[in-house]
Amino acid sequence: MILELSLNDLYTELLDDPDLRRLGPYKIVAAERQTIFPIDIDFGDKDVYLGEGDYTDGFVAFCDTKARSLDLGSSVFTDFYPDFMEIGRLRCSESRASRFYFDDAKLGECDFGSLVAPEVYFDRAVIGILQGED
């Protein structure tokens, strides 16, 4: 069974424990007329794991998010915007997205892993190391 979460539920879960692998499969459900899932949390020196999330109900904007690392796990996105994100290491792992837009992101390292994304854009991104499997 897939756990359904609102954006507020997602914030609560992330702030309680930023390792969402503990939730198993989950889906973020948009409120009426909501098209953007803004995530702008300063996690400090913590590692964030999104696990098996379904974010296809809107586009995800990691605006001003800060963390030691962010692992997308096997999450699925329509649009993924790491805008003004400051992350030591971004791991895409086995995630999927229709579009990835790196706008003003500052990443020490970006590991694309087995990311599937037909469109990836780099606009003013600062990335120390880029790597990936496929």
Tab-separated table of N, CA and C in Angstrom:
chain	number	residue	atom	x	y	z
A	1	MET	N	0.838	-1.175	0.000
A	1	MET	CA	0.000	0.000	0.000
A	1	MET	C	0.889	1.247	0.000
A	2	ILE	N	0.502	2.236	-0.796
A	2	ILE	CA	1.256	3.481	-0.903
A	2	ILE	C	0.691	4.498	0.075
A	3	LEU	N	1.559	5.048	0.894
A	3	LEU	CA	1.188	6.068	1.863
A	3	LEU	C	1.049	7.408	1.143
A	4	GLU	N	-0.081	8.102	1.320
A	4	GLU	CA	-0.281	9.408	0.702
A	4	GLU	C	0.009	10.507	1.720
A	5	LEU	N	0.801	11.493	1.292
A	5	LEU	CA	1.193	12.604	2.163
A	5	LEU	C	0.911	13.936	1.485
A	6	SER	N	0.468	14.907	2.256
A	6	SER	CA	0.366	16.270	1.746
A	6	SER	C	1.756	16.898	1.826
A	7	LEU	N	1.903	18.087	1.274
A	7	LEU	CA	3.186	18.778	1.364
A	7	LEU	C	3.528	19.075	2.824
A	8	ASN	N	2.528	19.447	3.620
A	8	ASN	CA	2.764	19.686	5.052
A	8	ASN	C	3.207	18.411	5.755
A	9	ASP	N	2.586	17.265	5.399
A	9	ASP	CA	3.004	15.978	5.965
A	9	ASP	C	4.470	15.690	5.610
A	10	LEU	N	4.842	15.994	4.360
A	10	LEU	CA	6.213	15.760	3.916
A	10	LEU	C	7.189	16.578	4.760
A	11	TYR	N	6.871	17.850	4.985
A	11	TYR	CA	7.735	18.696	5.822
A	11	TYR	C	7.875	18.107	7.220
A	12	THR	N	6.770	17.670	7.790
A	12	THR	CA	6.805	17.074	9.132
A	12	THR	C	7.706	15.856	9.156
A	13	GLU	N	7.555	14.977	8.167
A	13	GLU	CA	8.372	13.758	8.093
A	13	GLU	C	9.850	14.094	7.923
A	14	LEU	N	10.156	15.057	7.043
A	14	LEU	CA	11.550	15.432	6.812
A	14	LEU	C	12.188	16.031	8.055
A	15	LEU	N	11.428	16.851	8.781
A	15	LEU	CA	11.974	17.487	9.974
A	15	LEU	C	12.100	16.505	11.139
A	16	ASP	N	11.185	15.521	11.201
A	16	ASP	CA	11.277	14.491	12.252
A	16	ASP	C	12.491	13.594	12.032
A	17	ASP	N	12.675	13.164	10.795
A	17	ASP	CA	13.786	12.283	10.441
A	17	ASP	C	13.959	12.371	8.932
A	18	PRO	N	15.065	12.966	8.446
A	18	PRO	CA	15.213	13.170	7.003
A	18	PRO	C	15.514	11.908	6.186
A	19	ASP	N	15.380	10.734	6.784
A	19	ASP	CA	15.570	9.481	6.051
A	19	ASP	C	14.197	8.894	5.739
A	20	LEU	N	13.656	9.241	4.583
A	20	LEU	CA	12.301	8.814	4.225
A	20	LEU	C	12.243	7.379	3.713
A	21	ARG	N	13.369	6.679	3.689
A	21	ARG	CA	13.320	5.257	3.332
A	21	ARG	C	12.453	4.499	4.321
A	22	ARG	N	12.326	5.025	5.513
A	22	ARG	CA	11.529	4.368	6.559
A	22	ARG	C	10.048	4.344	6.212
A	23	LEU	N	9.607	5.194	5.274
A	23	LEU	CA	8.182	5.256	4.912
A	23	LEU	C	7.778	4.183	3.904
A	24	GLY	N	8.743	3.615	3.202
A	24	GLY	CA	8.404	2.712	2.099
A	24	GLY	C	7.853	3.537	0.949
A	25	PRO	N	7.045	2.932	0.075
A	25	PRO	CA	6.476	3.707	-1.049
A	25	PRO	C	5.494	4.765	-0.537
A	26	TYR	N	5.661	5.992	-1.017
A	26	TYR	CA	4.744	7.058	-0.622
A	26	TYR	C	4.529	8.002	-1.801
A	27	LYS	N	3.419	8.722	-1.781
A	27	LYS	CA	3.086	9.674	-2.842
A	27	LYS	C	2.738	11.010	-2.205
A	28	ILE	N	3.312	12.085	-2.752
A	28	ILE	CA	2.963	13.428	-2.306
A	28	ILE	C	1.762	13.872	-3.126
A	29	VAL	N	0.683	14.211	-2.432
A	29	VAL	CA	-0.568	14.573	-3.092
A	29	VAL	C	-0.736	16.084	-3.021
A	30	ALA	N	-0.926	16.699	-4.166
A	30	ALA	CA	-1.058	18.147	-4.237
A	30	ALA	C	-2.422	18.599	-3.737
A	31	ALA	N	-2.414	19.759	-3.095
A	31	ALA	CA	-3.678	20.395	-2.718
A	31	ALA	C	-4.308	20.966	-3.991
A	32	GLU	N	-5.564	21.323	-3.920
A	32	GLU	CA	-6.249	21.880	-5.080
A	32	GLU	C	-5.505	23.103	-5.603
A	33	ARG	N	-5.270	23.146	-6.886
A	33	ARG	CA	-4.573	24.221	-7.602
A	33	ARG	C	-3.102	24.358	-7.223
A	34	GLN	N	-2.551	23.373	-6.559
A	34	GLN	CA	-1.130	23.392	-6.195
A	34	GLN	C	-0.340	22.702	-7.288
A	35	THR	N	0.642	23.390	-7.854
A	35	THR	CA	1.461	22.786	-8.909
A	35	THR	C	2.928	22.683	-8.505
A	36	ILE	N	3.307	23.371	-7.428
A	36	ILE	CA	4.705	23.392	-7.003
A	36	ILE	C	4.828	22.775	-5.611
A	37	PHE	N	5.826	21.916	-5.456
A	37	PHE	CA	6.170	21.386	-4.141
A	37	PHE	C	7.468	22.067	-3.711
A	38	PRO	N	7.392	23.229	-3.051
A	38	PRO	CA	8.630	23.894	-2.620
A	38	PRO	C	9.199	23.224	-1.370
A	39	ILE	N	10.471	22.895	-1.419
A	39	ILE	CA	11.140	22.304	-0.261
A	39	ILE	C	12.353	23.186	0.023
A	40	ASP	N	12.248	23.995	1.060
A	40	ASP	CA	13.335	24.926	1.377
A	40	ASP	C	13.689	24.812	2.857
A	41	ILE	N	14.397	23.735	3.161
A	41	ILE	CA	14.761	23.429	4.545
A	41	ILE	C	16.281	23.449	4.683
A	42	ASP	N	16.758	24.042	5.754
A	42	ASP	CA	18.178	23.997	6.063
A	42	ASP	C	18.405	22.808	7.001
A	43	PHE	N	18.909	21.711	6.442
A	43	PHE	CA	19.159	20.500	7.223
A	43	PHE	C	20.514	20.541	7.918
A	44	GLY	N	21.271	21.591	7.690
A	44	GLY	CA	22.586	21.697	8.308
A	44	GLY	C	23.521	20.624	7.798
A	45	ASP	N	24.078	19.841	8.708
A	45	ASP	CA	25.060	18.818	8.360
A	45	ASP	C	24.423	17.424	8.299
A	46	LYS	N	23.138	17.357	7.949
A	46	LYS	CA	22.437	16.064	7.904
A	46	LYS	C	22.394	15.507	6.484
A	47	ASP	N	22.191	14.191	6.412
A	47	ASP	CA	21.985	13.498	5.145
A	47	ASP	C	20.487	13.297	4.956
A	48	VAL	N	20.001	13.586	3.752
A	48	VAL	CA	18.579	13.456	3.452
A	48	VAL	C	18.406	12.353	2.411
A	49	TYR	N	17.448	11.437	2.670
A	49	TYR	CA	17.155	10.343	1.741
A	49	TYR	C	15.669	10.389	1.414
A	50	LEU	N	15.341	10.512	0.129
A	50	LEU	CA	13.927	10.587	-0.256
A	50	LEU	C	13.282	9.220	-0.441
A	51	GLY	N	14.048	8.164	-0.549
A	51	GLY	CA	13.471	6.822	-0.602
A	51	GLY	C	12.662	6.547	-1.852
A	52	GLU	N	11.430	6.054	-1.672
A	52	GLU	CA	10.586	5.607	-2.788
A	52	GLU	C	9.412	6.563	-3.003
A	53	GLY	N	9.686	7.847	-3.139
A	53	GLY	CA	8.626	8.838	-3.253
A	53	GLY	C	8.123	9.053	-4.661
A	54	ASP	N	6.846	9.346	-4.772
A	54	ASP	CA	6.213	9.700	-6.043
A	54	ASP	C	5.843	11.176	-5.949
A	55	TYR	N	6.556	12.001	-6.705
A	55	TYR	CA	6.361	13.452	-6.693
A	55	TYR	C	5.795	13.932	-8.032
A	56	THR	N	5.040	13.100	-8.715
A	56	THR	CA	4.581	13.422	-10.061
A	56	THR	C	3.323	14.284	-10.094
A	57	ASP	N	2.794	14.626	-8.933
A	57	ASP	CA	1.575	15.438	-8.868
A	57	ASP	C	1.867	16.934	-9.010
A	58	GLY	N	3.134	17.315	-9.038
A	58	GLY	CA	3.528	18.709	-9.162
A	58	GLY	C	5.008	18.747	-9.461
A	59	PHE	N	5.596	19.944	-9.549
A	59	PHE	CA	7.047	19.938	-9.743
A	59	PHE	C	7.730	20.364	-8.455
A	60	VAL	N	8.853	19.709	-8.200
A	60	VAL	CA	9.566	19.846	-6.941
A	60	VAL	C	10.645	20.911	-7.090
A	61	ALA	N	10.597	21.915	-6.229
A	61	ALA	CA	11.593	22.989	-6.238
A	61	ALA	C	12.343	22.973	-4.912
A	62	PHE	N	13.575	22.494	-4.942
A	62	PHE	CA	14.430	22.545	-3.752
A	62	PHE	C	15.084	23.917	-3.730
A	63	CYS	N	14.368	24.901	-3.226
A	63	CYS	CA	14.865	26.280	-3.187
A	63	CYS	C	15.513	26.535	-1.843
A	64	ASP	N	16.745	26.966	-1.865
A	64	ASP	CA	17.465	27.319	-0.644
A	64	ASP	C	17.621	26.148	0.322
A	65	THR	N	17.537	24.928	-0.168
A	65	THR	CA	17.745	23.760	0.678
A	65	THR	C	19.237	23.572	0.912
A	66	LYS	N	19.590	23.254	2.145
A	66	LYS	CA	20.989	23.005	2.493
A	66	LYS	C	21.076	21.694	3.256
A	67	ALA	N	22.084	20.893	2.924
A	67	ALA	CA	22.309	19.622	3.609
A	67	ALA	C	23.698	19.112	3.254
A	68	ARG	N	24.190	18.183	4.055
A	68	ARG	CA	25.465	17.550	3.716
A	68	ARG	C	25.297	16.724	2.442
A	69	SER	N	24.186	15.950	2.377
A	69	SER	CA	23.930	15.173	1.170
A	69	SER	C	22.429	14.990	0.977
A	70	LEU	N	22.054	14.788	-0.270
A	70	LEU	CA	20.669	14.495	-0.635
A	70	LEU	C	20.695	13.321	-1.592
A	71	ASP	N	20.021	12.233	-1.209
A	71	ASP	CA	19.925	11.034	-2.043
A	71	ASP	C	18.471	10.909	-2.486
A	72	LEU	N	18.246	10.924	-3.797
A	72	LEU	CA	16.885	10.867	-4.333
A	72	LEU	C	16.307	9.460	-4.318
A	73	GLY	N	17.131	8.463	-4.045
A	73	GLY	CA	16.650	7.079	-3.982
A	73	GLY	C	16.037	6.642	-5.295
A	74	SER	N	14.846	6.055	-5.219
A	74	SER	CA	14.138	5.632	-6.435
A	74	SER	C	12.909	6.508	-6.664
A	75	SER	N	12.973	7.738	-6.168
A	75	SER	CA	11.847	8.659	-6.306
A	75	SER	C	11.603	9.022	-7.768
A	76	VAL	N	10.347	9.372	-8.043
A	76	VAL	CA	9.922	9.728	-9.391
A	76	VAL	C	9.410	11.166	-9.372
A	77	PHE	N	9.869	11.964	-10.339
A	77	PHE	CA	9.499	13.375	-10.426
A	77	PHE	C	8.988	13.702	-11.822
A	78	THR	N	8.111	14.688	-11.906
A	78	THR	CA	7.792	15.251	-13.216
A	78	THR	C	8.889	16.256	-13.542
A	79	ASP	N	8.996	17.301	-12.742
A	79	ASP	CA	10.054	18.299	-12.885
A	79	ASP	C	10.797	18.414	-11.563
A	80	PHE	N	12.121	18.490	-11.636
A	80	PHE	CA	12.959	18.599	-10.446
A	80	PHE	C	13.844	19.833	-10.615
A	81	TYR	N	13.656	20.818	-9.737
A	81	TYR	CA	14.403	22.070	-9.788
A	81	TYR	C	15.259	22.235	-8.536
A	82	PRO	N	16.552	21.963	-8.587
A	82	PRO	CA	17.407	22.303	-7.445
A	82	PRO	C	17.895	23.749	-7.578
A	83	ASP	N	17.028	24.714	-7.237
A	83	ASP	CA	17.339	26.136	-7.355
A	83	ASP	C	17.969	26.654	-6.075
A	84	PHE	N	19.132	27.251	-6.185
A	84	PHE	CA	19.834	27.825	-5.044
A	84	PHE	C	20.073	26.789	-3.942
A	85	MET	N	20.085	25.533	-4.330
A	85	MET	CA	20.368	24.440	-3.401
A	85	MET	C	21.857	24.431	-3.095
A	86	GLU	N	22.205	24.198	-1.840
A	86	GLU	CA	23.601	24.053	-1.448
A	86	GLU	C	23.757	22.708	-0.749
A	87	ILE	N	24.295	21.752	-1.494
A	87	ILE	CA	24.416	20.372	-1.020
A	87	ILE	C	25.849	19.907	-1.249
A	88	GLY	N	26.409	19.245	-0.258
A	88	GLY	CA	27.743	18.684	-0.442
A	88	GLY	C	27.750	17.612	-1.522
A	89	ARG	N	26.758	16.713	-1.462
A	89	ARG	CA	26.694	15.625	-2.447
A	89	ARG	C	25.245	15.327	-2.804
A	90	LEU	N	24.925	15.419	-4.081
A	90	LEU	CA	23.608	15.035	-4.592
A	90	LEU	C	23.751	13.687	-5.277
A	91	ARG	N	22.978	12.694	-4.798
A	91	ARG	CA	22.982	11.365	-5.412
A	91	ARG	C	21.617	11.136	-6.039
A	92	CYS	N	21.597	10.916	-7.337
A	92	CYS	CA	20.337	10.676	-8.045
A	92	CYS	C	19.920	9.214	-7.958
A	93	SER	N	20.860	8.330	-7.642
A	93	SER	CA	20.615	6.896	-7.461
A	93	SER	C	19.809	6.318	-8.610
A	94	GLU	N	18.601	5.823	-8.337
A	94	GLU	CA	17.766	5.207	-9.374
A	94	GLU	C	16.504	6.019	-9.621
A	95	SER	N	16.604	7.328	-9.429
A	95	SER	CA	15.439	8.195	-9.587
A	95	SER	C	15.122	8.415	-11.071
A	96	ARG	N	13.907	8.915	-11.291
A	96	ARG	CA	13.448	9.228	-12.650
A	96	ARG	C	12.774	10.592	-12.631
A	97	ALA	N	12.947	11.332	-13.731
A	97	ALA	CA	12.318	12.642	-13.843
A	97	ALA	C	12.099	12.953	-15.316
A	98	SER	N	11.037	13.678	-15.610
A	98	SER	CA	10.834	14.137	-16.983
A	98	SER	C	11.856	15.211	-17.325
A	99	ARG	N	12.100	16.112	-16.358
A	99	ARG	CA	13.044	17.197	-16.566
A	99	ARG	C	13.789	17.502	-15.276
A	100	PHE	N	15.088	17.783	-15.416
A	100	PHE	CA	15.965	18.193	-14.312
A	100	PHE	C	16.514	19.565	-14.690
A	101	TYR	N	16.323	20.567	-13.849
A	101	TYR	CA	16.817	21.915	-14.107
A	101	TYR	C	17.764	22.329	-12.980
A	102	PHE	N	19.042	22.445	-13.258
A	102	PHE	CA	20.014	22.905	-12.266
A	102	PHE	C	20.168	24.413	-12.417
A	103	ASP	N	19.385	25.189	-11.685
A	103	ASP	CA	19.456	26.646	-11.737
A	103	ASP	C	20.099	27.159	-10.458
A	104	ASP	N	21.274	27.734	-10.589
A	104	ASP	CA	21.973	28.332	-9.457
A	104	ASP	C	22.249	27.357	-8.319
A	105	ALA	N	22.284	26.077	-8.598
A	105	ALA	CA	22.605	25.078	-7.579
A	105	ALA	C	24.112	25.107	-7.292
A	106	LYS	N	24.467	24.870	-6.040
A	106	LYS	CA	25.869	24.775	-5.648
A	106	LYS	C	26.066	23.408	-5.021
A	107	LEU	N	26.744	22.530	-5.761
A	107	LEU	CA	26.932	21.153	-5.325
A	107	LEU	C	28.421	20.823	-5.301
A	108	GLY	N	28.868	20.217	-4.216
A	108	GLY	CA	30.241	19.749	-4.175
A	108	GLY	C	30.439	18.599	-5.152
A	109	GLU	N	29.414	17.742	-5.210
A	109	GLU	CA	29.478	16.565	-6.073
A	109	GLU	C	28.068	16.196	-6.510
A	110	CYS	N	27.933	15.777	-7.760
A	110	CYS	CA	26.650	15.280	-8.268
A	110	CYS	C	26.893	13.923	-8.905
A	111	ASP	N	26.300	12.899	-8.322
A	111	ASP	CA	26.417	11.536	-8.830
A	111	ASP	C	25.084	11.176	-9.472
A	112	PHE	N	25.059	11.125	-10.801
A	112	PHE	CA	23.822	10.832	-11.516
A	112	PHE	C	23.375	9.389	-11.364
A	113	GLY	N	24.279	8.501	-10.946
A	113	GLY	CA	23.898	7.105	-10.747
A	113	GLY	C	23.207	6.544	-11.974
A	114	SER	N	22.011	6.007	-11.784
A	114	SER	CA	21.228	5.452	-12.887
A	114	SER	C	20.009	6.325	-13.179
A	115	LEU	N	20.143	7.630	-12.970
A	115	LEU	CA	19.052	8.563	-13.234
A	115	LEU	C	18.533	8.405	-14.654
A	116	VAL	N	17.212	8.406	-14.793
A	116	VAL	CA	16.577	8.434	-16.108
A	116	VAL	C	15.869	9.773	-16.220
A	117	ALA	N	16.347	10.627	-17.124
A	117	ALA	CA	15.742	11.946	-17.345
A	117	ALA	C	16.018	12.359	-18.789
A	118	PRO	N	14.976	12.431	-19.607
A	118	PRO	CA	15.192	12.807	-21.005
A	118	PRO	C	15.737	14.228	-21.187
A	119	GLU	N	15.464	15.111	-20.228
A	119	GLU	CA	15.933	16.488	-20.336
A	119	GLU	C	16.649	16.899	-19.050
A	120	VAL	N	17.909	17.356	-19.191
A	120	VAL	CA	18.677	17.866	-18.064
A	120	VAL	C	19.288	19.197	-18.496
A	121	TYR	N	19.060	20.244	-17.699
A	121	TYR	CA	19.537	21.580	-18.031
A	121	TYR	C	20.452	22.085	-16.925
A	122	PHE	N	21.574	22.694	-17.317
A	122	PHE	CA	22.510	23.291	-16.375
A	122	PHE	C	22.535	24.800	-16.622
A	123	ASP	N	21.863	25.558	-15.782
A	123	ASP	CA	21.839	27.015	-15.884
A	123	ASP	C	22.526	27.594	-14.662
A	124	ARG	N	23.710	28.112	-14.840
A	124	ARG	CA	24.458	28.766	-13.760
A	124	ARG	C	24.715	27.862	-12.556
A	125	ALA	N	24.792	26.576	-12.748
A	125	ALA	CA	25.080	25.651	-11.648
A	125	ALA	C	26.580	25.609	-11.382
A	126	VAL	N	26.945	25.463	-10.117
A	126	VAL	CA	28.334	25.282	-9.733
A	126	VAL	C	28.439	23.891	-9.128
A	127	ILE	N	29.120	22.984	-9.843
A	127	ILE	CA	29.221	21.592	-9.418
A	127	ILE	C	30.689	21.182	-9.459
A	128	GLY	N	31.208	20.746	-8.319
A	128	GLY	CA	32.618	20.381	-8.231
A	128	GLY	C	32.949	19.132	-9.041
A	129	ILE	N	32.202	18.054	-8.821
A	129	ILE	CA	32.470	16.783	-9.500
A	129	ILE	C	31.155	16.246	-10.052
A	130	LEU	N	31.172	15.851	-11.322
A	130	LEU	CA	30.028	15.201	-11.972
A	130	LEU	C	30.404	13.772	-12.281
A	131	GLN	N	29.515	12.840	-11.940
A	131	GLN	CA	29.768	11.453	-12.285
A	131	GLN	C	28.447	10.718	-12.428
A	132	GLY	N	28.482	9.544	-13.052
A	132	GLY	CA	27.280	8.750	-13.225
A	132	GLY	C	27.583	7.414	-13.854
A	133	GLU	N	26.617	6.513	-13.759
A	133	GLU	CA	26.796	5.158	-14.282
A	133	GLU	C	26.329	5.047	-15.731
A	134	ASP	N	25.108	5.508	-15.988
A	134	ASP	CA	24.540	5.374	-17.339
A	134	ASP	C	24.266	6.744	-17.920
